[in-house]
PDB file of N, CA and C in Angstrom:
ATOM      1  N   MET U  28       0.840  -1.175   0.000  1.00 84.00           N
ATOM      2  CA  MET U  28       0.000   0.000   0.000  1.00 84.00           C
ATOM      3  C   MET U  28       0.887   1.240   0.000  1.00 84.00           C
ATOM      4  N   LEU U  29       0.567   2.161  -0.874  1.00 92.00           N
ATOM      5  CA  LEU U  29       1.261   3.437  -0.928  1.00 92.00           C
ATOM      6  C   LEU U  29       0.611   4.380   0.077  1.00 92.00           C
ATOM      7  N   LEU U  30       1.414   4.920   0.962  1.00 94.00           N
ATOM      8  CA  LEU U  30       0.915   5.816   1.998  1.00 94.00           C
ATOM      9  C   LEU U  30       1.097   7.261   1.538  1.00 94.00           C
ATOM     10  N   THR U  31      -0.031   7.956   1.364  1.00 97.00           N
ATOM     11  CA  THR U  31       0.005   9.368   0.987  1.00 97.00           C
ATOM     12  C   THR U  31      -0.938  10.132   1.904  1.00 97.00           C
ATOM     13  N   LYS U  32      -0.883  11.454   1.809  1.00 97.00           N
ATOM     14  CA  LYS U  32      -1.782  12.249   2.651  1.00 97.00           C
ATOM     15  C   LYS U  32      -3.237  12.067   2.233  1.00 97.00           C
ATOM     16  N   GLU U  33      -3.476  11.538   1.029  1.00 98.00           N
ATOM     17  CA  GLU U  33      -4.843  11.285   0.559  1.00 98.00           C
ATOM     18  C   GLU U  33      -5.359   9.887   0.915  1.00 98.00           C
ATOM     19  N   THR U  34      -4.507   9.046   1.491  1.00 97.00           N
ATOM     20  CA  THR U  34      -4.937   7.710   1.905  1.00 97.00           C
ATOM     21  C   THR U  34      -6.037   7.853   2.949  1.00 97.00           C
ATOM     22  N   THR U  35      -7.117   7.093   2.779  1.00 97.00           N
ATOM     23  CA  THR U  35      -8.216   7.209   3.739  1.00 97.00           C
ATOM     24  C   THR U  35      -7.935   6.385   4.993  1.00 97.00           C
ATOM     25  N   ILE U  36      -8.517   6.845   6.068  1.00 96.00           N
ATOM     26  CA  ILE U  36      -8.379   6.142   7.338  1.00 96.00           C
ATOM     27  C   ILE U  36      -9.044   4.766   7.244  1.00 96.00           C
ATOM     28  N   TYR U  37     -10.139   4.686   6.509  1.00 96.00           N
ATOM     29  CA  TYR U  37     -10.818   3.402   6.334  1.00 96.00           C
ATOM     30  C   TYR U  37      -9.894   2.395   5.656  1.00 96.00           C
ATOM     31  N   THR U  38      -9.246   2.813   4.565  1.00 96.00           N
ATOM     32  CA  THR U  38      -8.338   1.924   3.846  1.00 96.00           C
ATOM     33  C   THR U  38      -7.204   1.459   4.757  1.00 96.00           C
ATOM     34  N   LEU U  39      -6.651   2.383   5.499  1.00 96.00           N
ATOM     35  CA  LEU U  39      -5.559   2.043   6.418  1.00 96.00           C
ATOM     36  C   LEU U  39      -5.980   1.013   7.455  1.00 96.00           C
ATOM     37  N   THR U  40      -7.120   1.258   8.082  1.00 96.00           N
ATOM     38  CA  THR U  40      -7.547   0.369   9.161  1.00 96.00           C
ATOM     39  C   THR U  40      -8.069  -0.965   8.640  1.00 96.00           C
ATOM     40  N   GLN U  41      -8.519  -1.001   7.402  1.00 96.00           N
ATOM     41  CA  GLN U  41      -8.908  -2.280   6.798  1.00 96.00           C
ATOM     42  C   GLN U  41      -7.664  -3.128   6.540  1.00 96.00           C
ATOM     43  N   GLU U  42      -6.635  -2.496   6.020  1.00 95.00           N
ATOM     44  CA  GLU U  42      -5.386  -3.194   5.695  1.00 95.00           C
ATOM     45  C   GLU U  42      -4.595  -3.546   6.954  1.00 95.00           C
ATOM     46  N   TYR U  43      -4.607  -2.622   7.915  1.00 95.00           N
ATOM     47  CA  TYR U  43      -3.844  -2.800   9.153  1.00 95.00           C
ATOM     48  C   TYR U  43      -4.723  -2.479  10.364  1.00 95.00           C
ATOM     49  N   PRO U  44      -5.537  -3.425  10.802  1.00 95.00           N
ATOM     50  CA  PRO U  44      -6.417  -3.190  11.952  1.00 95.00           C
ATOM     51  C   PRO U  44      -5.666  -2.790  13.226  1.00 95.00           C
ATOM     52  N   VAL U  45      -4.403  -3.148  13.304  1.00 95.00           N
ATOM     53  CA  VAL U  45      -3.587  -2.786  14.462  1.00 95.00           C
ATOM     54  C   VAL U  45      -3.496  -1.264  14.616  1.00 95.00           C
ATOM     55  N   LEU U  46      -3.738  -0.538  13.545  1.00 97.00           N
ATOM     56  CA  LEU U  46      -3.675   0.928  13.599  1.00 97.00           C
ATOM     57  C   LEU U  46      -4.829   1.548  14.382  1.00 97.00           C
ATOM     58  N   ILE U  47      -5.919   0.831  14.529  1.00 97.00           N
ATOM     59  CA  ILE U  47      -7.073   1.390  15.251  1.00 97.00           C
ATOM     60  C   ILE U  47      -6.671   1.781  16.667  1.00 97.00           C
ATOM     61  N   ASP U  48      -6.159   0.819  17.420  1.00 96.00           N
ATOM     62  CA  ASP U  48      -5.748   1.106  18.795  1.00 96.00           C
ATOM     63  C   ASP U  48      -4.516   1.999  18.838  1.00 96.00           C
ATOM     64  N   ALA U  49      -3.599   1.797  17.903  1.00 97.00           N
ATOM     65  CA  ALA U  49      -2.370   2.603  17.888  1.00 97.00           C
ATOM     66  C   ALA U  49      -2.690   4.083  17.695  1.00 97.00           C
ATOM     67  N   LEU U  50      -3.576   4.380  16.749  1.00 97.00           N
ATOM     68  CA  LEU U  50      -3.944   5.776  16.505  1.00 97.00           C
ATOM     69  C   LEU U  50      -4.726   6.360  17.679  1.00 97.00           C
ATOM     70  N   ALA U  51      -5.620   5.558  18.244  1.00 96.00           N
ATOM     71  CA  ALA U  51      -6.415   6.029  19.386  1.00 96.00           C
ATOM     72  C   ALA U  51      -5.525   6.350  20.585  1.00 96.00           C
ATOM     73  N   THR U  52      -4.482   5.588  20.769  1.00 96.00           N
ATOM     74  CA  THR U  52      -3.542   5.824  21.856  1.00 96.00           C
ATOM     75  C   THR U  52      -2.628   7.010  21.539  1.00 96.00           C
ATOM     76  N   HIS U  53      -2.277   7.133  20.280  1.00 96.00           N
ATOM     77  CA  HIS U  53      -1.375   8.196  19.827  1.00 96.00           C
ATOM     78  C   HIS U  53      -1.969   9.589  20.030  1.00 96.00           C
ATOM     79  N   ASN U  54      -3.255   9.723  19.771  1.00 97.00           N
ATOM     80  CA  ASN U  54      -3.897  11.039  19.830  1.00 97.00           C
ATOM     81  C   ASN U  54      -5.355  10.838  20.252  1.00 97.00           C
ATOM     82  N   THR U  55      -5.768  11.496  21.310  1.00 95.00           N
ATOM     83  CA  THR U  55      -7.134  11.300  21.821  1.00 95.00           C
ATOM     84  C   THR U  55      -8.202  11.667  20.788  1.00 95.00           C
ATOM     85  N   ALA U  56      -7.852  12.509  19.823  1.00 95.00           N
ATOM     86  CA  ALA U  56      -8.818  12.873  18.782  1.00 95.00           C
ATOM     87  C   ALA U  56      -9.183  11.669  17.919  1.00 95.00           C
ATOM     88  N   PHE U  57      -8.355  10.630  17.937  1.00 95.00           N
ATOM     89  CA  PHE U  57      -8.595   9.458  17.113  1.00 95.00           C
ATOM     90  C   PHE U  57      -9.280   8.320  17.867  1.00 95.00           C
ATOM     91  N   GLU U  58      -9.699   8.558  19.097  1.00 95.00           N
ATOM     92  CA  GLU U  58     -10.368   7.509  19.876  1.00 95.00           C
ATOM     93  C   GLU U  58     -11.659   7.033  19.204  1.00 95.00           C
ATOM     94  N   LYS U  59     -12.276   7.899  18.423  1.00 93.00           N
ATOM     95  CA  LYS U  59     -13.516   7.533  17.745  1.00 93.00           C
ATOM     96  C   LYS U  59     -13.313   6.431  16.717  1.00 93.00           C
ATOM     97  N   LEU U  60     -12.077   6.179  16.331  1.00 94.00           N
ATOM     98  CA  LEU U  60     -11.800   5.099  15.382  1.00 94.00           C
ATOM     99  C   LEU U  60     -12.185   3.735  15.951  1.00 94.00           C
ATOM    100  N   LYS U  61     -12.278   3.644  17.260  1.00 96.00           N
ATOM    101  CA  LYS U  61     -12.662   2.378  17.886  1.00 96.00           C
ATOM    102  C   LYS U  61     -14.128   2.034  17.615  1.00 96.00           C
ATOM    103  N   ASN U  62     -14.904   3.031  17.248  1.00 96.00           N
ATOM    104  CA  ASN U  62     -16.309   2.819  16.915  1.00 96.00           C
ATOM    105  C   ASN U  62     -16.383   2.344  15.456  1.00 96.00           C
ATOM    106  N   THR U  63     -16.791   1.101  15.274  1.00 95.00           N
ATOM    107  CA  THR U  63     -16.813   0.491  13.944  1.00 95.00           C
ATOM    108  C   THR U  63     -17.661   1.279  12.958  1.00 95.00           C
ATOM    109  N   LEU U  64     -18.836   1.707  13.373  1.00 96.00           N
ATOM    110  CA  LEU U  64     -19.729   2.439  12.469  1.00 96.00           C
ATOM    111  C   LEU U  64     -19.110   3.766  12.022  1.00 96.00           C
ATOM    112  N   LEU U  65     -18.552   4.505  12.971  1.00 94.00           N
ATOM    113  CA  LEU U  65     -17.905   5.770  12.614  1.00 94.00           C
ATOM    114  C   LEU U  65     -16.702   5.541  11.702  1.00 94.00           C
ATOM    115  N   ARG U  66     -15.932   4.511  11.999  1.00 94.00           N
ATOM    116  CA  ARG U  66     -14.753   4.207  11.188  1.00 94.00           C
ATOM    117  C   ARG U  66     -15.151   3.844   9.764  1.00 94.00           C
ATOM    118  N   GLN U  67     -16.240   3.095   9.625  1.00 93.00           N
ATOM    119  CA  GLN U  67     -16.673   2.674   8.292  1.00 93.00           C
ATOM    120  C   GLN U  67     -17.321   3.802   7.497  1.00 93.00           C
ATOM    121  N   THR U  68     -17.923   4.763   8.171  1.00 95.00           N
ATOM    122  CA  THR U  68     -18.571   5.861   7.452  1.00 95.00           C
ATOM    123  C   THR U  68     -17.623   7.052   7.300  1.00 95.00           C
ATOM    124  N   MET U  69     -17.219   7.643   8.393  1.00 93.00           N
ATOM    125  CA  MET U  69     -16.349   8.812   8.338  1.00 93.00           C
ATOM    126  C   MET U  69     -14.954   8.456   7.832  1.00 93.00           C
ATOM    127  N   GLY U  70     -14.519   7.248   8.129  1.00 94.00           N
ATOM    128  CA  GLY U  70     -13.192   6.820   7.694  1.00 94.00           C
ATOM    129  C   GLY U  70     -13.032   6.754   6.189  1.00 94.00           C
ATOM    130  N   ARG U  71     -14.137   6.586   5.485  1.00 95.00           N
ATOM    131  CA  ARG U  71     -14.077   6.524   4.012  1.00 95.00           C
ATOM    132  C   ARG U  71     -13.812   7.888   3.385  1.00 95.00           C
ATOM    133  N   VAL U  72     -14.170   8.955   4.079  1.00 96.00           N
ATOM    134  CA  VAL U  72     -13.938  10.303   3.547  1.00 96.00           C
ATOM    135  C   VAL U  72     -12.806  11.026   4.279  1.00 96.00           C
ATOM    136  N   SER U  73     -12.399  10.501   5.414  1.00 96.00           N
ATOM    137  CA  SER U  73     -11.312  11.122   6.175  1.00 96.00           C
ATOM    138  C   SER U  73      -9.968  10.608   5.665  1.00 96.00           C
ATOM    139  N   THR U  74      -9.167  11.528   5.207  1.00 97.00           N
ATOM    140  CA  THR U  74      -7.830  11.193   4.745  1.00 97.00           C
ATOM    141  C   THR U  74      -6.838  11.417   5.884  1.00 97.00           C
ATOM    142  N   ILE U  75      -5.619  10.994   5.669  1.00 97.00           N
ATOM    143  CA  ILE U  75      -4.577  11.255   6.664  1.00 97.00           C
ATOM    144  C   ILE U  75      -4.445  12.754   6.890  1.00 97.00           C
ATOM    145  N   GLU U  76      -4.528  13.508   5.812  1.00 98.00           N
ATOM    146  CA  GLU U  76      -4.419  14.965   5.920  1.00 98.00           C
ATOM    147  C   GLU U  76      -5.531  15.540   6.798  1.00 98.00           C
ATOM    148  N   LYS U  77      -6.763  15.097   6.583  1.00 97.00           N
ATOM    149  CA  LYS U  77      -7.891  15.578   7.388  1.00 97.00           C
ATOM    150  C   LYS U  77      -7.770  15.118   8.842  1.00 97.00           C
ATOM    151  N   ALA U  78      -7.331  13.873   9.021  1.00 97.00           N
ATOM    152  CA  ALA U  78      -7.176  13.345  10.377  1.00 97.00           C
ATOM    153  C   ALA U  78      -6.104  14.126  11.140  1.00 97.00           C
ATOM    154  N   ALA U  79      -5.024  14.456  10.461  1.00 97.00           N
ATOM    155  CA  ALA U  79      -3.964  15.231  11.105  1.00 97.00           C
ATOM    156  C   ALA U  79      -4.498  16.589  11.556  1.00 97.00           C
ATOM    157  N   ALA U  80      -5.289  17.223  10.711  1.00 97.00           N
ATOM    158  CA  ALA U  80      -5.873  18.518  11.074  1.00 97.00           C
ATOM    159  C   ALA U  80      -6.804  18.362  12.277  1.00 97.00           C
ATOM    160  N   MET U  81      -7.623  17.312  12.279  1.00 95.00           N
ATOM    161  CA  MET U  81      -8.531  17.067  13.411  1.00 95.00           C
ATOM    162  C   MET U  81      -7.750  16.813  14.693  1.00 95.00           C
ATOM    163  N   GLY U  82      -6.616  16.144  14.569  1.00 96.00           N
ATOM    164  CA  GLY U  82      -5.799  15.827  15.735  1.00 96.00           C
ATOM    165  C   GLY U  82      -4.800  16.917  16.082  1.00 96.00           C
ATOM    166  N   ASN U  83      -4.855  18.017  15.334  1.00 97.00           N
ATOM    167  CA  ASN U  83      -3.972  19.156  15.571  1.00 97.00           C
ATOM    168  C   ASN U  83      -2.501  18.753  15.528  1.00 97.00           C
ATOM    169  N   GLU U  84      -2.133  17.984  14.494  1.00 97.00           N
ATOM    170  CA  GLU U  84      -0.737  17.621  14.326  1.00 97.00           C
ATOM    171  C   GLU U  84      -0.340  17.719  12.858  1.00 97.00           C
ATOM    172  N   ARG U  85       0.924  17.767  12.620  1.00 98.00           N
ATOM    173  CA  ARG U  85       1.415  17.898  11.248  1.00 98.00           C
ATOM    174  C   ARG U  85       1.174  16.611  10.472  1.00 98.00           C
ATOM    175  N   VAL U  86       0.855  16.754   9.206  1.00 98.00           N
ATOM    176  CA  VAL U  86       0.595  15.598   8.344  1.00 98.00           C
ATOM    177  C   VAL U  86       1.808  14.671   8.330  1.00 98.00           C
ATOM    178  N   LEU U  87       2.987  15.253   8.174  1.00 98.00           N
ATOM    179  CA  LEU U  87       4.203  14.442   8.127  1.00 98.00           C
ATOM    180  C   LEU U  87       4.392  13.630   9.399  1.00 98.00           C
ATOM    181  N   ASP U  88       4.144  14.245  10.555  1.00 98.00           N
ATOM    182  CA  ASP U  88       4.286  13.523  11.820  1.00 98.00           C
ATOM    183  C   ASP U  88       3.323  12.346  11.903  1.00 98.00           C
ATOM    184  N   LEU U  89       2.088  12.550  11.470  1.00 98.00           N
ATOM    185  CA  LEU U  89       1.111  11.461  11.494  1.00 98.00           C
ATOM    186  C   LEU U  89       1.501  10.362  10.512  1.00 98.00           C
ATOM    187  N   MET U  90       1.956  10.758   9.330  1.00 97.00           N
ATOM    188  CA  MET U  90       2.374   9.759   8.342  1.00 97.00           C
ATOM    189  C   MET U  90       3.569   8.945   8.844  1.00 97.00           C
ATOM    190  N   LEU U  91       4.505   9.602   9.494  1.00 97.00           N
ATOM    191  CA  LEU U  91       5.661   8.883  10.041  1.00 97.00           C
ATOM    192  C   LEU U  91       5.239   7.924  11.152  1.00 97.00           C
ATOM    193  N   PHE U  92       4.291   8.350  11.978  1.00 97.00           N
ATOM    194  CA  PHE U  92       3.784   7.468  13.028  1.00 97.00           C
ATOM    195  C   PHE U  92       3.132   6.234  12.414  1.00 97.00           C
ATOM    196  N   ILE U  93       2.266   6.452  11.427  1.00 97.00           N
ATOM    197  CA  ILE U  93       1.573   5.344  10.767  1.00 97.00           C
ATOM    198  C   ILE U  93       2.572   4.409  10.093  1.00 97.00           C
ATOM    199  N   ALA U  94       3.522   4.984   9.368  1.00 96.00           N
ATOM    200  CA  ALA U  94       4.529   4.172   8.676  1.00 96.00           C
ATOM    201  C   ALA U  94       5.323   3.330   9.667  1.00 96.00           C
ATOM    202  N   GLY U  95       5.649   3.906  10.808  1.00 95.00           N
ATOM    203  CA  GLY U  95       6.377   3.162  11.829  1.00 95.00           C
ATOM    204  C   GLY U  95       5.574   1.998  12.377  1.00 95.00           C
ATOM    205  N   LYS U  96       4.297   2.231  12.629  1.00 95.00           N
ATOM    206  CA  LYS U  96       3.440   1.152  13.141  1.00 95.00           C
ATOM    207  C   LYS U  96       3.252   0.049  12.103  1.00 95.00           C
ATOM    208  N   VAL U  97       3.095   0.434  10.843  1.00 95.00           N
ATOM    209  CA  VAL U  97       2.961  -0.562   9.774  1.00 95.00           C
ATOM    210  C   VAL U  97       4.241  -1.383   9.668  1.00 95.00           C
ATOM    211  N   LYS U  98       5.382  -0.711   9.727  1.00 93.00           N
ATOM    212  CA  LYS U  98       6.665  -1.412   9.661  1.00 93.00           C
ATOM    213  C   LYS U  98       6.801  -2.389  10.820  1.00 93.00           C
ATOM    214  N   ASP U  99       6.486  -1.933  12.039  1.00 92.00           N
ATOM    215  CA  ASP U  99       6.559  -2.806  13.215  1.00 92.00           C
ATOM    216  C   ASP U  99       5.657  -4.018  13.057  1.00 92.00           C
ATOM    217  N   HIS U 100       4.445  -3.789  12.560  1.00 90.00           N
ATOM    218  CA  HIS U 100       3.479  -4.872  12.377  1.00 90.00           C
ATOM    219  C   HIS U 100       3.986  -5.883  11.354  1.00 90.00           C
ATOM    220  N   ARG U 101       4.473  -5.394  10.225  1.00 87.00           N
ATOM    221  CA  ARG U 101       4.993  -6.289   9.186  1.00 87.00           C
ATOM    222  C   ARG U 101       6.191  -7.079   9.691  1.00 87.00           C
ATOM    223  N   GLN U 102       7.056  -6.399  10.423  1.00 86.00           N
ATOM    224  CA  GLN U 102       8.249  -7.054  10.941  1.00 86.00           C
ATOM    225  C   GLN U 102       7.886  -8.144  11.942  1.00 86.00           C
ATOM    226  N   SER U 103       6.933  -7.872  12.816  1.00 81.00           N
ATOM    227  CA  SER U 103       6.539  -8.874  13.805  1.00 81.00           C
ATOM    228  C   SER U 103       5.877 -10.080  13.132  1.00 81.00           C
ATOM    229  N   ARG U 104       5.089  -9.847  12.084  1.00 74.00           N
ATOM    230  CA  ARG U 104       4.476 -10.968  11.357  1.00 74.00           C
ATOM    231  C   ARG U 104       5.544 -11.792  10.650  1.00 74.00           C
ATOM    232  N   TRP U 105       6.550 -11.124  10.099  1.00 77.00           N
ATOM    233  CA  TRP U 105       7.627 -11.820   9.418  1.00 77.00           C
ATOM    234  C   TRP U 105       8.404 -12.682  10.422  1.00 77.00           C
ATOM    235  N   LEU U 106       8.669 -12.124  11.603  1.00 71.00           N
ATOM    236  CA  LEU U 106       9.388 -12.877  12.630  1.00 71.00           C
ATOM    237  C   LEU U 106       8.571 -14.067  13.126  1.00 71.00           C
ATOM    238  N   GLU U 107       7.258 -13.897  13.226  1.00 74.00           N
ATOM    239  CA  GLU U 107       6.390 -15.016  13.621  1.00 74.00           C
ATOM    240  C   GLU U 107       6.478 -16.146  12.601  1.00 74.00           C
ATOM    241  N   ARG U 108       6.419 -15.781  11.324  1.00 73.00           N
ATOM    242  CA  ARG U 108       6.510 -16.808  10.267  1.00 73.00           C
ATOM    243  C   ARG U 108       7.871 -17.470  10.268  1.00 73.00           C
ATOM    244  N   LEU U 109       8.912 -16.694  10.484  1.00 71.00           N
ATOM    245  CA  LEU U 109      10.257 -17.249  10.536  1.00 71.00           C
ATOM    246  C   LEU U 109      10.390 -18.225  11.691  1.00 71.00           C
ATOM    247  N   GLY U 110       9.851 -17.841  12.849  1.00 70.00           N
ATOM    248  CA  GLY U 110       9.889 -18.729  14.010  1.00 70.00           C
ATOM    249  C   GLY U 110       9.127 -20.016  13.765  1.00 70.00           C
ATOM    250  N   ALA U 111       7.971 -19.915  13.122  1.00 67.00           N
ATOM    251  CA  ALA U 111       7.179 -21.104  12.809  1.00 67.00           C
ATOM    252  C   ALA U 111       7.935 -21.999  11.823  1.00 67.00           C
ATOM    253  N   ALA U 112       8.577 -21.391  10.847  1.00 65.00           N
ATOM    254  CA  ALA U 112       9.342 -22.180   9.873  1.00 65.00           C
ATOM    255  C   ALA U 112      10.521 -22.874  10.538  1.00 65.00           C
ATOM    256  N   GLN U 113      11.188 -22.176  11.438  1.00 65.00           N
ATOM    257  CA  GLN U 113      12.320 -22.768  12.128  1.00 65.00           C
ATOM    258  C   GLN U 113      11.873 -23.881  13.064  1.00 65.00           C
ATOM    259  N   SER U 114      10.713 -23.741  13.660  1.00 65.00           N
ATOM    260  CA  SER U 114      10.185 -24.802  14.527  1.00 65.00           C
ATOM    261  C   SER U 114       9.926 -26.051  13.721  1.00 65.00           C
ATOM    262  N   GLY U 115       9.394 -25.872  12.528  1.00 62.00           N
ATOM    263  CA  GLY U 115       9.137 -27.018  11.658  1.00 62.00           C
ATOM    264  C   GLY U 115      10.404 -27.701  11.214  1.00 62.00           C
ATOM    265  N   ILE U 116      11.447 -26.943  11.025  1.00 57.00           N
ATOM    266  CA  ILE U 116      12.732 -27.509  10.615  1.00 57.00           C
ATOM    267  C   ILE U 116      13.385 -28.240  11.757  1.00 57.00           C
ATOM    268  N   CYS U 117      13.263 -27.698  12.956  1.00 53.00           N
ATOM    269  CA  CYS U 117      13.927 -28.289  14.117  1.00 53.00           C
ATOM    270  C   CYS U 117      13.215 -29.524  14.638  1.00 53.00           C
ATOM    271  N   ASN U 118      11.960 -29.688  14.305  1.00 52.00           N
ATOM    272  CA  ASN U 118      11.204 -30.833  14.837  1.00 52.00           C
ATOM    273  C   ASN U 118      11.397 -32.058  14.029  1.00 52.00           C
TER     274      ASN U 118
END
């Protein structure tokens, strides 16, 4: 997924559900993301740029936070798969 300021919050949270809690913890303005109905409706029109404005933070800072969480999530999934593969080899 290409992350831009026009990326919608809905698309992000569909692809990476781990971002729901991460964003809510990161900025209290994003706590509403925990509400599935609001996330599915408002999230479709709310972009990263709009969310940053609502959260009173710079777009770049929010994008870097999101990118970091996505990277952490991908890395942890990769390590889980590696561990599972190594377990299969060792058994």
